[in-house]
Amino acid sequence: MVVGLSVAVPGVSAHAASPTPPTPPTPPSATNEDDPTTTSVAETTTPATETSPDPAARATESLSATAVAPDTTPGEEGAPAADADAVAEAPPPPTTAPLPMPTACVISSPVNYDARGADALCVEWRLVSLGYHLIGPDDWFGVSSVHAVRAFQRDSGLAQDGIVGRTTGRRLGIWVDGAVSGGSPSGGVPGDAGLPANSGTGRRVVYDRGQQRVWAVEEDGTVVKTHAVSGRLHEPYAGTYSVYSRSMYTYSTDNPDVKWRYMVRFAYGPNGGRIGFHEIPSKFGVPLQSESQLGQPLSGGCVRQSTPDAQWMWDWAQVGTKVVVL
């Protein structure tokens, strides 16, 4: 008969330790939608967080499998999202060093995953200028660029497909219908992004009332940005002005419930009203027009822009900046 022996080891308990209960996840902070200081998702641009800053790991990143299906309506995004498996197997990018911003940063065809060249670089520079993080900017539209686009689309209330088509491109302020590869509209002088003739010289903002479009031009004549706006066809009068005051927050004197941000004043109306560039106004938090309507003369006198474009103009057009109205 074999008798079992019980051996007591000093300092060791005969009972197994109970597992430590997992720490419950911290719930996300809630956004108070009733707080009047809270802007809508269509008006905010929260920077995205780059999850893979190491360039060596760039080729192994994969896109989220839960992406929202792209909008394939003709004339809109118009291209399917990249396949997640194909993204994981893509070759490494040709470069990770930041490249300079294109001379004329506009696009006219969709930019999606693995796009290369001037259009990809233009989109990346625009995202970076709005505070979104990505690897580059370079001439390869990689995974981090797609993540940045999705973050911008989420903040703008768009389908998060990671593709910069017409809708997203217009929201970014870089889409120009009829542009040719390399960033210049057909019919324009290469590199001028369609800048109208006889629009002055030097560093300036050019506002064409007939086209309902503005251009930002550097001292050497380089067009650094162009985007659609909503103003009036016959106001302000044609001529050369300069920015004389700016206000981050303002409202309509005729209706204080109508408010807007990023006001850059440069002219006066026939009745003495102040005219400037600013974002699309809202009444009780509801925009008075959609961004898809930019390019139409819908304003009461000022020059309305999308929120990202208004932010960009606010940064670029300081007091004293020349404004040419055509």
XYZ file of C-alpha atoms in Angstrom:
326
model
C 0.000 0.000 0.000
C 1.322 3.423 -0.936
C 0.553 6.081 1.562
C 0.350 9.671 0.247
C 2.375 12.181 2.141
C 1.469 15.804 2.544
C 4.503 18.039 2.526
C 4.153 21.545 3.854
C 6.491 24.017 2.227
C 7.240 26.990 4.452
C 5.798 30.285 3.148
C 3.613 28.629 0.476
C -0.162 28.582 0.882
C -2.011 25.371 0.140
C -4.723 27.340 -1.613
C -4.338 28.942 -5.038
C -4.520 32.711 -5.046
C -7.752 34.092 -6.449
C -7.268 35.959 -9.727
C -7.248 39.734 -9.594
C -10.502 41.065 -11.104
C -9.971 43.020 -14.329
C -10.135 46.766 -14.124
C -13.293 48.007 -15.848
C -12.644 50.295 -18.846
C -12.991 54.005 -18.306
C -16.114 55.254 -20.099
C -15.549 57.959 -22.743
C -16.296 61.491 -21.723
C -19.693 62.635 -22.879
C -20.248 65.677 -25.032
C -22.934 67.959 -23.772
C -24.953 68.634 -26.899
C -27.044 71.185 -25.011
C -23.983 73.273 -24.203
C -24.040 76.242 -26.593
C -20.256 76.391 -26.524
C -20.005 72.953 -28.078
C -19.589 73.032 -31.849
C -21.103 70.431 -34.121
C -18.997 67.653 -35.570
C -19.304 69.297 -38.959
C -17.478 72.364 -37.666
C -14.648 70.801 -35.695
C -11.329 69.373 -36.742
C -9.989 67.257 -33.894
C -6.485 66.013 -34.764
C -6.252 62.290 -35.353
C -3.756 60.214 -33.357
C -1.129 58.424 -35.413
C -1.043 54.861 -34.128
C 2.104 53.745 -35.936
C 4.721 56.496 -35.871
C 7.502 54.072 -36.725
C 8.091 54.304 -40.517
C 9.512 50.764 -40.503
C 6.146 49.388 -39.395
C 4.248 51.394 -41.970
C 3.859 48.626 -44.542
C 2.330 46.235 -41.992
C -0.421 48.533 -40.829
C -3.952 47.567 -41.781
C -7.125 49.537 -42.183
C -10.080 49.021 -39.871
C -12.445 46.344 -41.105
C -15.403 48.322 -39.801
C -15.098 51.220 -42.241
C -18.300 52.826 -43.466
C -19.022 51.957 -47.072
C -18.059 54.756 -49.448
C -20.595 56.974 -51.127
C -20.546 55.902 -54.745
C -23.058 58.445 -55.998
C -21.859 59.761 -59.391
C -19.977 63.017 -58.946
C -19.291 62.374 -55.257
C -16.636 60.098 -53.792
C -17.007 57.689 -56.712
C -14.382 55.063 -55.768
C -14.478 52.002 -53.475
C -12.419 51.876 -50.315
C -9.132 49.971 -50.422
C -9.280 46.316 -49.402
C -7.878 45.769 -45.904
C -5.811 42.718 -46.918
C -4.328 44.569 -49.865
C -3.294 47.369 -47.564
C -1.456 44.991 -45.246
C 0.530 43.542 -48.157
C 1.407 46.861 -49.794
C 5.067 47.693 -50.432
C 6.807 50.195 -48.161
C 6.556 53.882 -49.082
C 9.236 55.364 -51.331
C 10.159 57.994 -48.740
C 9.364 59.087 -45.197
C 10.998 62.514 -45.290
C 8.553 65.461 -45.445
C 8.365 67.021 -48.903
C 7.555 70.692 -49.642
C 3.965 71.759 -50.305
C 2.982 71.699 -54.021
C 3.037 75.031 -55.832
C -0.719 74.861 -56.505
C -2.479 72.591 -54.039
C -5.681 71.541 -55.824
C -7.007 68.181 -57.039
C -9.740 67.100 -59.469
C -9.751 63.295 -59.150
C -10.133 61.036 -56.091
C -7.119 60.300 -53.911
C -7.240 57.020 -51.997
C -4.892 54.470 -50.468
C -1.565 53.936 -52.285
C -1.990 57.057 -54.477
C 1.339 58.675 -55.325
C 2.464 62.017 -56.648
C 1.391 65.671 -56.427
C -2.277 64.996 -55.617
C -1.388 62.731 -52.684
C 1.097 65.300 -51.404
C -1.485 68.086 -51.731
C -4.059 66.184 -49.652
C -1.487 65.352 -46.982
C -0.352 68.964 -46.688
C -3.956 70.150 -46.357
C -4.629 67.621 -43.588
C -1.460 68.612 -41.745
C -2.371 72.319 -42.020
C -5.669 71.515 -40.287
C -3.913 69.736 -37.426
C -4.255 66.087 -38.471
C -1.234 63.852 -37.911
C 0.246 61.525 -40.517
C 3.599 60.211 -41.726
C 5.074 62.725 -44.137
C 3.799 64.677 -45.978
C 5.380 62.692 -48.780
C 4.382 61.438 -52.221
C 2.764 58.211 -50.953
C -0.787 58.174 -49.584
C -0.261 55.506 -46.974
C -2.178 54.061 -44.063
C -1.549 57.010 -41.748
C -2.908 59.351 -44.442
C -6.062 57.245 -44.763
C -6.514 57.365 -40.985
C -6.148 61.159 -41.073
C -8.758 61.424 -43.834
C -11.146 59.251 -41.845
C -10.658 61.452 -38.790
C -11.408 64.553 -40.875
C -14.463 62.873 -42.408
C -15.696 61.873 -38.957
C -15.272 65.420 -37.673
C -17.056 66.774 -40.754
C -19.997 64.364 -40.622
C -19.025 62.528 -43.815
C -18.851 58.811 -44.657
C -15.544 57.577 -43.242
C -14.183 55.726 -46.271
C -10.700 57.278 -46.235
C -11.073 58.495 -49.827
C -10.685 62.133 -50.834
C -13.226 62.480 -53.618
C -15.271 65.473 -54.673
C -17.267 65.811 -51.438
C -14.329 65.417 -49.068
C -12.058 67.411 -51.393
C -14.473 70.344 -51.423
C -14.784 70.152 -47.656
C -10.975 70.309 -47.470
C -11.028 73.275 -49.833
C -8.720 71.750 -52.446
C -11.136 70.284 -55.019
C -11.430 72.188 -58.307
C -13.643 70.751 -61.032
C -11.749 70.449 -64.305
C -8.252 70.636 -62.808
C -5.506 68.724 -64.564
C -2.902 66.466 -62.955
C -0.336 68.459 -61.085
C -2.766 70.833 -59.424
C -3.838 73.380 -62.043
C -7.322 73.760 -63.598
C -7.663 73.267 -67.333
C -7.512 76.556 -69.175
C -5.238 78.169 -66.581
C -1.541 78.910 -66.708
C 0.354 75.960 -65.151
C 0.872 76.567 -61.468
C -1.612 79.448 -61.109
C -4.579 77.252 -60.010
C -6.933 79.199 -62.292
C -6.040 82.614 -60.880
C -7.918 85.273 -62.909
C -5.886 87.606 -65.085
C -5.331 91.195 -63.977
C -5.803 90.270 -60.331
C -3.054 92.470 -58.934
C 0.441 91.698 -57.721
C 2.189 90.795 -54.485
C 0.875 88.849 -51.528
C -2.909 89.048 -51.670
C -6.320 87.436 -51.527
C -8.192 87.504 -54.832
C -11.998 87.315 -54.642
C -13.851 86.764 -57.923
C -17.552 87.524 -57.348
C -18.605 85.969 -60.645
C -16.924 82.639 -59.874
C -17.627 82.867 -56.131
C -14.079 81.719 -55.454
C -11.011 83.074 -53.668
C -7.270 82.539 -54.172
C -4.467 83.143 -51.697
C -1.338 84.330 -53.520
C 2.161 84.694 -52.093
C 4.529 87.558 -52.886
C 6.176 85.659 -55.745
C 2.827 84.910 -57.414
C 2.499 81.357 -56.089
C -1.104 80.324 -55.447
C -1.051 78.518 -52.112
C -4.793 77.918 -51.834
C -8.098 78.328 -53.626
C -11.618 77.451 -52.505
C -15.282 78.140 -53.243
C -17.173 80.745 -51.220
C -20.647 82.296 -50.994
C -20.856 86.070 -51.230
C -22.854 88.530 -53.358
C -22.497 89.230 -57.069
C -22.363 93.028 -56.752
C -21.000 93.600 -53.259
C -18.461 94.694 -52.264
C -17.558 96.837 -55.249
C -14.638 95.764 -57.420
C -11.356 97.218 -56.253
C -8.334 96.747 -54.021
C -8.805 96.623 -50.258
C -6.847 95.477 -47.217
C -7.732 93.589 -44.046
C -8.431 96.172 -41.336
C -9.799 94.120 -38.417
C -10.431 90.548 -37.275
C -12.722 88.893 -34.726
C -12.752 85.265 -33.647
C -16.446 85.454 -32.688
C -19.110 87.798 -34.007
C -22.812 88.052 -34.852
C -25.270 89.896 -37.064
C -26.295 93.343 -35.824
C -29.688 92.805 -37.483
C -30.198 89.418 -35.835
C -27.937 88.613 -32.851
C -29.060 84.963 -32.990
C -27.054 84.587 -36.222
C -23.428 83.982 -35.273
C -20.148 82.960 -36.897
C -16.404 82.725 -36.288
C -13.113 83.691 -37.987
C -14.246 87.106 -39.224
C -11.589 88.816 -41.397
C -12.887 92.279 -42.421
C -11.621 94.038 -45.512
C -14.430 96.251 -46.938
C -17.624 98.195 -46.178
C -21.026 97.823 -47.809
C -23.066 100.659 -49.394
C -24.846 101.244 -46.071
C -21.712 101.113 -43.944
C -21.929 97.451 -42.980
C -18.641 95.640 -42.504
C -17.745 92.947 -45.037
C -15.279 90.149 -44.469
C -14.389 86.478 -44.885
C -15.838 84.121 -42.267
C -17.344 80.673 -41.766
C -20.927 79.833 -42.730
C -23.173 81.514 -40.123
C -25.449 79.501 -37.847
C -28.705 80.333 -36.108
C -29.281 78.402 -32.893
C -26.495 76.067 -34.031
C -28.036 75.350 -37.453
C -25.929 76.479 -40.473
C -27.718 78.901 -42.793
C -26.464 76.988 -45.816
C -24.646 73.750 -46.568
C -21.035 73.547 -47.643
C -22.177 71.869 -50.857
C -23.819 75.220 -51.746
C -20.557 77.123 -51.608
C -19.875 78.595 -55.021
C -23.323 80.208 -55.102
C -24.012 83.871 -54.178
C -26.119 83.193 -51.072
C -24.672 85.674 -48.586
C -26.155 88.955 -47.445
C -22.859 90.732 -48.076
C -19.934 88.935 -46.433
C -17.947 86.073 -47.938
C -18.894 82.717 -46.411
C -16.480 79.782 -46.292
C -16.419 76.262 -44.927
C -15.116 76.121 -41.369
C -11.718 74.601 -42.384
C -11.303 77.256 -45.092
C -12.308 80.013 -42.678
C -9.707 78.755 -40.203
C -7.079 78.706 -42.929
C -7.951 82.262 -44.063
C -7.884 83.441 -40.451
C -4.315 82.185 -40.099
C -3.098 83.481 -43.455
C -4.786 86.900 -43.835
C -3.498 89.096 -41.027
C -4.320 92.802 -40.688
C -2.855 94.651 -43.668
C -3.231 91.757 -46.143
C -4.225 93.007 -49.608
C -7.619 91.873 -50.946
C -8.447 92.274 -54.649
C -12.146 92.069 -55.545
C -13.049 91.301 -59.180
